[in-house]
Amino acid sequence: MTAVLVGHDGAAWLSHGIEALQEQSRPVQRIVAVDTGSRDRSGTVLTSKLGPGTVFGMDRSTGYAAAVRRAVQHKAARGPLPSGEGSTSQGGVGQGRARSSEQVEWIWLLHDDCEPAQDALEQLLRGAAETPTAAVLGPKLRDWTDRDVILEAGLGLDSVGRRITGIEPREVDQGQHDGDRDVLAVSSAGMLIRRDVWDQVGGFDPGMTLFGEDIDLCWRVHAAGFRVRVITDAVVYHVMAATRGRRAISVGRRARLLQRRHALQTLLGNLPTGPMVASLVANLTISFLRTVFYMVAKRGTAALDEAAAIAAVVGHPLRFAAARSRRARGRRAAYGRVRADLPSGHSVRRAAEFVALVMSRQTVAEHAAGRSATDDPDNDDSLLTDTGFLQRFITRPGVLLIIGLIIVAAVAERSLLGGGPLGGGALLPAWEGASTLWGEVLRAYHPSGVGSASAAPPYAGFVALLATILLGKVWLAIDVLLLGAVPLAGLTALLAVRKVTRSPYVRVWAAASYALLPVAFGAVAAGRLGSAVAFALVPLIGHQAGRMFTSPPRQARRAAWATGLCLTVGTAFVPVLWPMAVVGAVVAAAALPRSRPRLVNLAVVVVAPLVLLLPWMLQQLAHPSALLLEVGVQQPGLAATELPARSLLLLSPGGPGLPPYWVSAALLLT
């Protein structure tokens, strides 16, 4: 029996750990200790407690995995081992089908911040004797400070590399997790491993400087045909100093980056090809979402760590292929045995728990106090656990309204999603790209029919601009404007109503009432792109017009220009908005107290679309009936003829796919 102890700035805990090691009811026969450039008294404590012949030093940048590999090869760990106490007689399995009389040497790995219970080694060896096919055994870990709190009893790994303990935050150990059993992995804090198996699988991966090396080693032990078990009667008390940030990481990388990178290396290196590809796609997606989230949350370091971790793995294909090649033997058989410890829905469940947390309005302080320090450090910075930012954002009534409107629109328009470019009704399919559309807008002569020098409809320029932002996809721009009319209208209505009432519930009620008017769904059902855009713009026009009449002179002038610009965009899609604005301006000029600034502002609103949409507006004014048309509509009129008066009173335009008029009855309540 050889105990390997690695010290790194752990003087505060080393004395207790060494004393517990020396007082084991089943004594170890050899102890090898490594001090990796500690800046406290760790080296002195190790030497004074264990003697200079069993202690050696390594560079401060040495990781735990490299230190253990070097210690196992040290002369103090290679001398003659007395038979009897400290070794066991057992058989193997697979390649290691050993004779029952074979003496097995064990390596016991310990951290400088862990303290084994007095019978910990005895219980581990008891488990080894009861299960001869087990090559790795691990103890139950409890908290060093609060010794009734359980930290780990075996480890798993989910499909996006999250370390799974199965332990609730601050869970008190009442024997609920007791019972020896096979697991995917056990922690390196107190891990007992057969030396011949250690040599066979190559020990810890030297590329894993810190964090995650234990799961990777245990997975390779499974691939070699051996079992990994947790022995819950063996107890080790652990500080988890590096995980909890109680000491600095000195291997040149941040803990978050190391954990994420090594988890990816473990998953993608040990999974068979099919599951590996699926895991790669899932991890690329989650890493992208996490990076975007961290950037939005202004957590640049976390975003950099996430991006660097995934790039370190997939950005080196030769190194990645070599790592998979080293793990090829027994990989598929091992996957069959450990598959139950790789739950694919674990992250989804954590997302659901987070949503429940947000909906219950739990405070950030309560969540932080209840967070389990045993979880992977990556948990603390995942896409779904930054409650300080997300809770404030998601629980806003306006955000909940927009999410609800998106869901309603998606359900109502589900038959239109994913079927290629939209077409039908007043809408023609948009097959061209943004460059083609820009060409139509900027060209003076259009070779259609016998040729035309008429100006291109200005709405095409706005669609081309949006399509350019959306990477040149005109069809996507059309989808956003048409299918997104309901949530967009809800958003603009919410902004407009903010100036009317301070009550968030009244704002949400009013915005939802406007967004769910049948006009929006009628526009979508009939393919009326112009109506959909105008429906979303009307609240903005009204909002800016209101500011124009209520703000100080300078702000009122800016509001007038904003009103004119919004009206310009709306008029490009639905020309009738301009004469309506002219009528409204005349009524306002006649009804409100007259002043020169107010009249100038009204003139800005009326003249801005006329000037900005030249020469197209001159063509519309030359044929006034064209002002009653919109994008794609060749004749003025409703979506359906012979509508009853009650439908018109409830703003229901009729048409295919529109719900009955009584669906709008809630308008009467509003």
XYZ file of C-alpha atoms in Angstrom:
670
model
C 0.000 0.000 0.000
C 1.402 3.352 -1.113
C -0.210 6.658 -0.142
C 0.456 9.626 -2.436
C -0.034 13.094 -0.957
C 0.244 16.303 -3.028
C 0.696 19.637 -1.268
C 0.128 23.090 -2.747
C -0.332 26.033 -0.379
C -2.165 23.693 1.981
C -0.303 24.237 5.252
C -3.564 25.148 6.999
C -4.876 21.601 6.546
C -1.820 19.389 6.013
C -1.054 18.651 9.667
C -4.529 17.304 10.316
C -4.478 15.246 7.120
C -1.045 13.695 7.804
C -1.977 12.819 11.380
C -5.165 11.134 10.172
C -3.154 9.253 7.542
C -0.654 8.008 10.120
C -3.389 6.907 12.526
C -5.300 4.696 10.094
C -6.667 1.464 11.583
C -5.203 -0.273 8.515
C -1.789 1.410 8.223
C -0.193 2.322 4.923
C 3.241 0.869 4.193
C 4.701 3.700 2.119
C 3.999 7.405 1.834
C 5.234 9.623 -0.986
C 4.574 13.377 -0.799
C 5.012 16.117 -3.408
C 5.185 19.843 -2.755
C 4.410 21.814 -5.910
C 6.129 25.108 -5.182
C 4.032 26.116 -2.165
C 4.459 29.657 -0.903
C 3.347 28.832 2.617
C 4.796 26.266 5.031
C 3.486 23.212 3.138
C 6.947 21.887 2.252
C 8.175 22.305 5.816
C 5.117 20.546 7.236
C 5.493 17.617 4.836
C 9.195 17.196 5.594
C 8.798 17.455 9.368
C 5.880 15.020 9.483
C 7.018 12.452 6.906
C 10.801 12.806 6.690
C 12.955 14.167 3.854
C 13.331 10.780 2.127
C 9.668 10.606 1.161
C 9.137 14.242 0.136
C 10.261 15.930 -3.064
C 9.437 19.178 -4.798
C 8.165 20.199 -8.218
C 7.564 23.481 -10.014
C 4.644 25.652 -8.869
C 2.958 25.366 -12.250
C 2.740 21.571 -11.923
C -0.832 20.298 -11.891
C -2.225 17.594 -9.626
C -2.246 14.952 -12.360
C 1.426 15.487 -13.264
C 2.440 15.530 -9.592
C 0.761 12.184 -8.912
C 2.284 10.605 -12.020
C 5.724 11.709 -10.881
C 5.157 10.527 -7.294
C 4.120 7.048 -8.425
C 7.444 6.759 -10.266
C 9.508 8.117 -7.352
C 12.048 5.765 -5.740
C 10.178 5.990 -2.436
C 7.167 4.415 -4.149
C 9.175 1.714 -5.948
C 10.956 -0.024 -3.115
C 10.150 -3.532 -1.858
C 6.670 -3.793 -0.393
C 6.234 -6.119 2.579
C 3.541 -8.719 2.166
C 0.574 -9.047 4.435
C -0.977 -5.916 5.873
C -1.582 -3.204 3.321
C -1.998 -5.500 0.315
C -4.831 -7.767 -0.709
C -5.164 -11.083 -2.441
C -7.719 -10.979 -5.243
C -8.408 -11.763 -8.858
C -8.913 -9.479 -11.791
C -11.205 -9.360 -14.834
C -10.813 -9.063 -18.615
C -7.157 -8.604 -19.452
C -6.433 -8.716 -15.736
C -7.944 -12.123 -14.881
C -5.547 -12.718 -12.053
C -4.919 -15.795 -9.944
C -6.630 -15.756 -6.574
C -3.293 -15.947 -4.771
C -1.853 -12.859 -6.466
C -0.740 -10.052 -4.149
C -2.240 -6.746 -5.301
C -0.554 -3.431 -4.600
C -2.769 -0.409 -4.078
C -2.178 3.346 -4.497
C -4.124 5.684 -2.225
C -4.422 9.251 -3.564
C -4.935 12.102 -1.111
C -5.177 15.878 -1.369
C -3.532 18.232 1.091
C -6.969 19.553 2.109
C -8.585 16.233 2.988
C -8.649 14.258 6.220
C -9.559 10.556 6.082
C -11.579 9.054 8.924
C -9.630 6.583 11.062
C -11.095 3.513 9.328
C -11.299 4.976 5.815
C -8.552 2.822 4.329
C -9.782 -0.266 6.134
C -13.262 0.181 4.669
C -11.867 0.751 1.160
C -9.813 -2.441 1.350
C -12.837 -4.267 2.696
C -14.776 -3.169 -0.371
C -11.900 -4.305 -2.593
C -11.899 -7.750 -0.986
C -15.679 -8.090 -1.410
C -15.545 -7.062 -5.096
C -12.374 -8.508 -6.656
C -13.254 -7.074 -10.087
C -13.161 -3.493 -8.777
C -9.905 -1.702 -9.593
C -10.862 1.757 -8.324
C -12.678 2.475 -5.079
C -13.591 5.816 -3.589
C -14.904 7.066 -0.242
C -17.879 9.187 0.641
C -16.776 12.824 0.940
C -18.043 15.080 3.708
C -17.445 18.762 4.339
C -14.323 19.568 6.378
C -15.988 22.400 8.336
C -19.542 21.104 8.731
C -18.894 17.401 9.048
C -22.540 16.382 8.864
C -22.814 17.740 5.299
C -22.227 15.265 2.478
C -20.343 16.427 -0.608
C -19.983 13.399 -2.880
C -20.806 9.704 -3.031
C -19.659 8.826 -6.521
C -19.608 10.956 -9.659
C -21.428 11.144 -12.970
C -21.179 13.379 -16.027
C -23.979 14.799 -18.152
C -24.020 15.256 -21.905
C -22.581 18.787 -21.752
C -19.763 17.908 -19.357
C -21.345 18.952 -16.085
C -20.058 17.053 -13.058
C -22.956 15.290 -11.314
C -22.827 14.446 -7.624
C -26.488 13.667 -7.010
C -26.212 15.665 -3.774
C -28.459 18.599 -2.898
C -26.898 21.865 -1.671
C -25.907 21.655 1.989
C -27.468 18.197 2.274
C -27.032 16.563 5.681
C -25.728 13.000 5.582
C -28.326 10.771 7.220
C -27.343 7.619 5.401
C -29.640 8.334 2.465
C -26.797 7.808 -0.018
C -25.217 4.836 1.758
C -24.613 1.522 0.060
C -21.610 0.332 -1.933
C -22.285 0.516 -5.661
C -20.714 0.824 -9.093
C -20.359 4.382 -10.384
C -18.851 6.159 -13.370
C -16.114 7.735 -11.250
C -14.963 8.680 -7.778
C -13.051 11.740 -6.652
C -9.258 11.753 -6.627
C -9.527 12.884 -2.982
C -9.254 9.476 -1.331
C -9.267 7.358 -4.512
C -7.843 3.840 -4.069
C -6.570 2.253 -7.299
C -4.716 -0.941 -8.116
C -1.177 -0.178 -9.186
C -1.181 -2.659 -12.056
C -4.363 -1.073 -13.427
C -2.853 2.396 -12.976
C 0.096 1.310 -15.098
C -2.144 -0.430 -17.629
C -4.339 2.609 -18.353
C -1.448 5.077 -18.099
C -2.548 6.926 -14.969
C -3.889 10.450 -15.126
C -3.871 12.183 -18.485
C -0.790 14.467 -18.335
C -2.665 17.042 -20.418
C -5.187 17.592 -17.616
C -3.371 19.923 -15.271
C -6.165 20.291 -12.726
C -9.873 19.354 -12.394
C -11.603 16.460 -14.130
C -8.649 14.061 -14.269
C -10.454 11.661 -11.905
C -13.478 11.088 -14.167
C -11.274 10.589 -17.221
C -9.104 8.025 -15.401
C -12.106 6.090 -14.091
C -13.691 6.030 -17.562
C -10.505 4.499 -18.971
C -10.540 1.955 -16.141
C -14.035 0.943 -17.271
C -12.698 0.615 -20.823
C -9.944 -1.679 -19.536
C -12.604 -4.072 -18.226
C -12.574 -3.211 -14.521
C -15.187 -1.771 -12.179
C -15.278 1.494 -10.226
C -17.114 1.507 -6.895
C -17.928 3.926 -4.115
C -17.583 2.552 -0.583
C -19.830 4.715 1.576
C -18.577 3.376 4.917
C -15.219 4.942 4.067
C -15.387 8.662 4.854
C -12.969 11.452 3.919
C -13.476 15.071 5.006
C -12.636 17.535 2.244
C -12.139 21.319 2.139
C -12.339 21.553 -1.683
C -10.062 24.585 -1.427
C -9.398 25.008 -5.160
C -13.045 24.545 -6.141
C -14.253 27.019 -3.535
C -11.562 29.573 -4.323
C -9.834 29.292 -0.954
C -6.452 29.154 -2.693
C -5.189 30.413 -6.019
C -4.864 28.227 -9.107
C -1.197 28.183 -10.125
C -1.241 26.166 -13.323
C -1.526 29.191 -15.585
C -5.247 28.894 -16.261
C -8.462 29.907 -14.547
C -10.508 27.230 -12.781
C -13.590 27.754 -14.955
C -11.654 27.314 -18.165
C -9.817 24.224 -16.900
C -12.960 22.532 -15.691
C -14.863 23.112 -18.885
C -11.946 22.106 -21.121
C -11.189 18.905 -19.231
C -14.866 17.930 -19.119
C -15.018 18.284 -22.899
C -11.817 16.267 -23.306
C -13.259 13.506 -21.137
C -16.581 13.366 -22.966
C -15.353 13.677 -26.520
C -12.319 11.472 -25.949
C -14.121 8.525 -24.361
C -17.488 8.444 -26.158
C -17.987 6.208 -29.210
C -18.225 8.009 -32.543
C -22.012 8.412 -32.757
C -22.599 9.722 -29.228
C -19.416 11.792 -29.560
C -20.764 13.656 -32.590
C -24.069 14.311 -30.821
C -22.233 15.538 -27.731
C -19.978 17.752 -29.858
C -22.975 19.447 -31.498
C -24.674 19.914 -28.122
C -21.553 21.378 -26.549
C -20.872 23.727 -29.452
C -24.439 25.006 -29.096
C -24.326 25.410 -25.325
C -20.916 27.075 -25.486
C -22.197 29.577 -28.046
C -25.243 30.353 -25.909
C -23.145 30.671 -22.778
C -20.685 32.984 -24.481
C -23.475 35.228 -25.759
C -25.103 35.231 -22.331
C -21.882 36.182 -20.560
C -21.294 38.996 -23.043
C -24.817 40.338 -22.529
C -24.306 40.058 -18.766
C -21.008 42.001 -19.148
C -18.941 39.092 -17.840
C -16.116 39.239 -20.318
C -13.795 36.881 -18.441
C -16.432 34.157 -18.259
C -17.231 34.581 -21.966
C -13.541 34.325 -22.832
C -13.127 31.204 -20.680
C -16.094 29.483 -22.307
C -14.952 30.269 -25.828
C -11.339 29.332 -25.055
C -12.358 25.989 -23.521
C -14.282 24.788 -26.555
C -11.609 26.161 -28.912
C -8.860 24.325 -27.002
C -10.583 21.025 -27.733
C -12.101 21.332 -31.210
C -9.519 23.826 -32.457
C -6.734 21.208 -32.397
C -8.047 18.333 -34.528
C -4.757 16.395 -34.593
C -4.415 16.477 -30.829
C -8.093 15.608 -30.488
C -7.717 12.636 -32.844
C -4.648 11.431 -30.936
C -6.534 11.583 -27.627
C -9.380 9.530 -29.065
C -6.916 7.049 -30.538
C -5.347 6.468 -27.106
C -8.802 5.733 -25.682
C -10.088 3.584 -28.547
C -9.615 0.173 -26.912
C -12.724 -0.936 -25.008
C -14.481 2.391 -25.606
C -17.808 1.020 -26.831
C -18.003 -1.645 -24.128
C -17.259 0.952 -21.468
C -19.978 3.217 -22.850
C -22.495 0.442 -22.437
C -21.560 0.097 -18.761
C -21.437 3.798 -17.864
C -24.302 5.060 -20.005
C -26.655 5.227 -17.016
C -24.246 7.669 -15.369
C -24.372 10.023 -18.385
C -27.882 11.516 -18.123
C -28.690 13.586 -21.189
C -31.549 15.510 -19.571
C -29.642 16.788 -16.562
C -29.024 20.249 -18.005
C -32.660 20.511 -19.115
C -33.779 19.716 -15.581
C -31.417 22.366 -14.228
C -32.957 24.847 -16.663
C -36.451 23.928 -15.416
C -35.284 24.329 -11.816
C -33.889 27.735 -12.680
C -37.185 28.839 -14.246
C -39.004 27.661 -11.128
C -36.509 29.629 -9.038
C -37.128 32.766 -11.072
C -40.902 32.380 -10.933
C -40.802 31.933 -7.169
C -38.898 35.261 -6.913
C -36.165 33.729 -4.750
C -33.527 36.317 -3.985
C -29.981 36.083 -5.217
C -28.704 35.902 -1.650
C -30.948 32.933 -0.847
C -29.795 31.132 -3.952
C -26.129 31.830 -3.247
C -26.472 30.577 0.319
C -28.072 27.370 -0.871
C -25.734 26.650 -3.772
C -23.803 23.441 -3.397
C -20.072 23.996 -3.317
C -19.678 20.379 -4.330
C -20.944 21.050 -7.817
C -18.620 21.627 -10.679
C -17.339 25.221 -10.692
C -18.815 25.425 -14.157
C -22.262 25.238 -12.540
C -21.643 28.596 -10.914
C -21.126 30.251 -14.284
C -23.418 28.284 -16.579
C -25.958 29.750 -18.929
C -28.742 29.304 -16.457
C -27.359 30.074 -13.011
C -26.572 33.786 -13.028
C -29.734 34.716 -11.176
C -28.554 38.251 -10.473
C -28.867 39.168 -14.139
C -31.533 36.807 -15.423
C -33.940 37.170 -12.534
C -34.061 40.932 -12.897
C -34.523 40.591 -16.656
C -36.907 37.668 -17.073
C -39.257 38.592 -14.236
C -40.043 41.979 -15.719
C -43.720 42.008 -16.744
C -42.837 43.360 -20.170
C -40.372 40.550 -20.861
C -42.906 37.951 -19.741
C -45.463 39.588 -22.054
C -43.163 39.403 -25.089
C -42.279 35.766 -24.328
C -45.980 34.978 -24.031
C -46.788 36.726 -27.320
C -43.996 34.834 -29.086
C -45.458 31.559 -27.820
C -48.990 32.554 -28.879
C -47.778 33.608 -32.332
C -45.724 30.438 -32.768
C -48.709 28.248 -31.888
C -51.123 30.196 -34.090
C -48.689 30.302 -37.039
C -47.133 26.856 -36.603
C -48.315 25.719 -40.041
C -46.300 28.537 -41.652
C -43.000 27.765 -39.935
C -40.210 25.823 -41.609
C -41.846 25.551 -45.024
C -39.499 27.714 -47.054
C -40.159 31.293 -48.216
C -43.659 32.463 -47.369
C -46.054 33.049 -50.214
C -49.776 33.281 -50.831
C -52.499 35.859 -50.484
C -50.975 39.288 -51.059
C -47.440 37.987 -50.588
C -45.090 36.676 -53.262
C -42.291 34.264 -52.239
C -38.976 36.053 -51.631
C -36.461 33.920 -53.534
C -33.915 36.643 -54.204
C -31.151 37.819 -51.903
C -30.483 41.226 -50.413
C -28.086 42.207 -53.209
C -30.777 41.615 -55.839
C -33.265 43.659 -53.865
C -30.782 46.512 -53.443
C -30.244 46.441 -57.196
C -33.974 46.877 -57.801
C -34.126 49.791 -55.369
C -31.132 51.647 -56.814
C -31.747 50.961 -60.497
C -33.286 53.841 -62.496
C -34.654 51.596 -65.270
C -36.430 48.294 -64.579
C -36.470 45.791 -67.481
C -39.903 44.373 -66.684
C -42.448 43.965 -69.479
C -41.671 46.637 -72.040
C -39.496 48.409 -69.486
C -40.272 50.984 -66.824
C -38.589 54.076 -65.441
C -40.928 54.182 -62.428
C -39.318 54.386 -59.030
C -39.036 51.137 -57.113
C -41.402 50.877 -54.144
C -39.497 52.248 -51.131
C -40.603 49.409 -48.852
C -38.149 47.228 -50.811
C -35.291 49.368 -49.493
C -36.358 48.837 -45.885
C -36.728 45.085 -46.458
C -33.304 45.024 -48.148
C -31.784 46.844 -45.168
C -33.240 44.322 -42.712
C -32.198 41.439 -44.972
C -28.627 42.778 -45.034
C -28.578 42.733 -41.235
C -29.879 39.146 -41.401
C -26.925 38.027 -43.551
C -28.563 38.745 -46.902
C -31.652 36.540 -46.433
C -34.722 38.368 -47.738
C -37.042 35.481 -46.868
C -35.919 35.716 -43.240
C -36.592 39.459 -43.203
C -40.117 38.799 -44.514
C -40.650 36.106 -41.861
C -39.539 38.457 -39.086
C -41.836 41.264 -40.240
C -44.881 39.123 -41.001
C -44.752 36.259 -38.502
C -43.297 38.528 -35.818
C -46.053 41.121 -36.162
C -47.773 40.090 -32.915
C -44.763 40.213 -30.540
C -43.387 43.296 -32.327
C -46.731 45.061 -31.890
C -46.789 44.041 -28.237
C -43.301 45.479 -27.753
C -44.069 48.809 -29.415
C -47.406 49.086 -27.599
C -45.673 48.427 -24.295
C -43.200 51.235 -24.988
C -46.002 53.592 -25.932
C -48.215 52.848 -22.926
C -45.320 53.538 -20.534
C -46.031 57.253 -21.025
C -49.679 56.779 -20.107
C -49.566 54.780 -16.882
C -46.983 53.719 -14.296
C -48.755 50.484 -13.433
C -46.863 47.558 -15.023
C -50.011 45.433 -14.963
C -52.064 48.025 -16.835
C -49.229 48.400 -19.359
C -49.090 44.660 -19.937
C -52.887 44.450 -20.186
C -53.103 47.274 -22.714
C -50.153 46.047 -24.809
C -51.493 42.490 -24.881
C -54.952 43.744 -25.888
C -53.463 45.652 -28.799
C -51.093 42.900 -29.953
C -53.834 40.262 -29.928
C -56.234 42.278 -32.085
C -57.475 40.129 -34.992
C -55.994 42.710 -37.361
C -52.556 41.179 -36.762
C -53.576 37.574 -37.361
C -55.710 38.696 -40.303
C -52.656 40.363 -41.867
C -50.632 37.182 -41.458
C -53.421 34.945 -42.780
C -53.846 37.124 -45.891
C -50.109 37.657 -46.473
C -50.493 41.414 -45.981
C -46.925 42.417 -45.178
C -47.786 46.124 -45.223
C -50.588 45.749 -42.691
C -48.321 43.726 -40.397
C -45.562 46.366 -40.470
C -47.995 49.245 -40.024
C -49.678 47.445 -37.129
C -46.327 47.242 -35.320
C -45.402 50.856 -36.155
C -48.632 52.614 -35.147
C -47.855 52.561 -31.383
C -44.408 54.063 -32.057
C -45.946 56.803 -34.210
C -48.488 57.555 -31.496
C -45.822 57.483 -28.796
C -43.584 59.994 -30.572
C -46.559 62.188 -31.490
C -47.558 62.306 -27.836
C -44.040 63.389 -26.853
C -44.239 66.080 -29.515
C -47.205 67.695 -27.711
C -46.026 67.207 -24.110
C -42.257 67.750 -24.123
C -40.212 70.974 -23.814
C -39.517 72.715 -27.154
C -36.185 71.069 -27.971
C -37.387 67.563 -27.092
C -40.656 68.252 -28.926
C -38.749 69.054 -32.127
C -36.796 65.799 -31.849
C -40.046 63.927 -31.251
C -41.502 65.535 -34.386
C -38.619 64.263 -36.502
C -38.927 60.816 -34.889
C -42.654 60.813 -35.659
C -41.943 61.788 -39.249
C -39.340 59.040 -39.685
C -41.625 56.350 -38.228
C -44.455 57.610 -40.430
C -42.121 57.457 -43.440
C -41.386 53.776 -42.862
C -45.056 52.999 -42.324
C -46.107 54.946 -45.427
C -43.602 52.990 -47.537
C -45.538 49.821 -46.660
C -49.078 51.281 -46.327
C -49.414 54.658 -48.120
C -52.792 55.408 -46.518
C -50.973 56.213 -43.274
C -49.770 59.502 -44.769
C -53.198 61.021 -45.596
C -54.397 59.828 -42.173
C -51.483 61.709 -40.605
C -52.298 64.798 -42.660
C -55.885 64.743 -41.393
C -54.639 64.248 -37.834
C -52.230 67.165 -38.151
C -54.982 69.464 -39.458
C -57.285 68.481 -36.594
C -54.488 69.035 -34.045
C -53.638 72.444 -35.514
C -57.294 73.504 -35.310
C -58.118 72.048 -31.879
C -54.978 72.782 -29.841
C -53.649 76.225 -28.855
C -51.638 77.504 -31.751
C -47.974 78.340 -31.471
C -45.254 78.630 -34.073
C -43.135 75.707 -32.723
C -46.172 73.437 -32.617
C -47.171 74.276 -36.186
C -43.576 73.719 -37.343
C -43.556 70.326 -35.643
C -46.815 69.340 -37.320
C -45.377 70.435 -40.658
C -42.267 68.290 -40.059
C -44.445 65.225 -39.475
C -46.464 65.797 -42.645
C -43.638 66.843 -44.960
C -40.994 64.281 -43.892
C -42.599 61.269 -45.658
C -43.389 63.383 -48.710
C -39.733 64.417 -49.103
C -37.983 61.234 -47.994
C -40.059 59.016 -50.277
C -39.562 61.088 -53.460
C -40.057 60.394 -56.331
C -42.335 57.484 -55.404
C -44.720 59.759 -53.470
C -45.240 61.922 -56.568
C -46.450 58.815 -58.441
C -48.852 58.029 -55.581
C -50.226 61.569 -55.508
C -50.683 61.496 -59.288
C -53.003 58.503 -58.782
C -54.676 59.099 -55.395
C -56.417 55.733 -55.403
C -52.966 54.122 -55.069
C -52.801 55.570 -51.564
C -55.424 52.981 -50.550
C -53.199 50.071 -51.571
C -50.385 48.379 -49.698
C -47.527 45.983 -50.411
C -48.722 43.285 -52.801
C -52.379 44.400 -52.847
C -53.580 45.402 -56.303
C -57.060 46.546 -55.326
C -58.226 48.355 -52.216
C -60.582 46.536 -49.894
C -60.852 44.233 -46.951
C -59.472 40.715 -46.813
C -63.010 39.373 -47.152
C -66.042 40.962 -48.763
C -69.531 41.177 -47.262
C -68.286 41.359 -43.684
C -71.009 42.022 -41.096
C -70.882 45.300 -39.224
C -70.014 43.581 -35.941
C -66.748 42.293 -37.461
C -65.754 45.760 -38.603
C -66.602 47.244 -35.202
C -64.297 44.666 -33.599
C -61.503 45.423 -36.113
C -61.720 42.008 -37.736
C -60.782 42.210 -41.437
C -61.951 38.685 -42.213
C -60.089 36.346 -44.508
C -58.832 32.779 -44.428
C -57.378 31.451 -41.194
C -58.844 34.241 -39.052
C -60.726 33.233 -35.878
C -64.431 34.154 -35.565
C -65.328 37.716 -34.755
C -66.376 36.855 -31.194
C -62.736 36.125 -30.364
C -62.307 39.900 -30.338
C -65.048 40.336 -27.751
C -62.405 40.975 -25.100
C -61.961 44.368 -26.768
C -65.282 45.416 -25.280
C -63.898 44.730 -21.798
C -60.752 46.678 -22.631
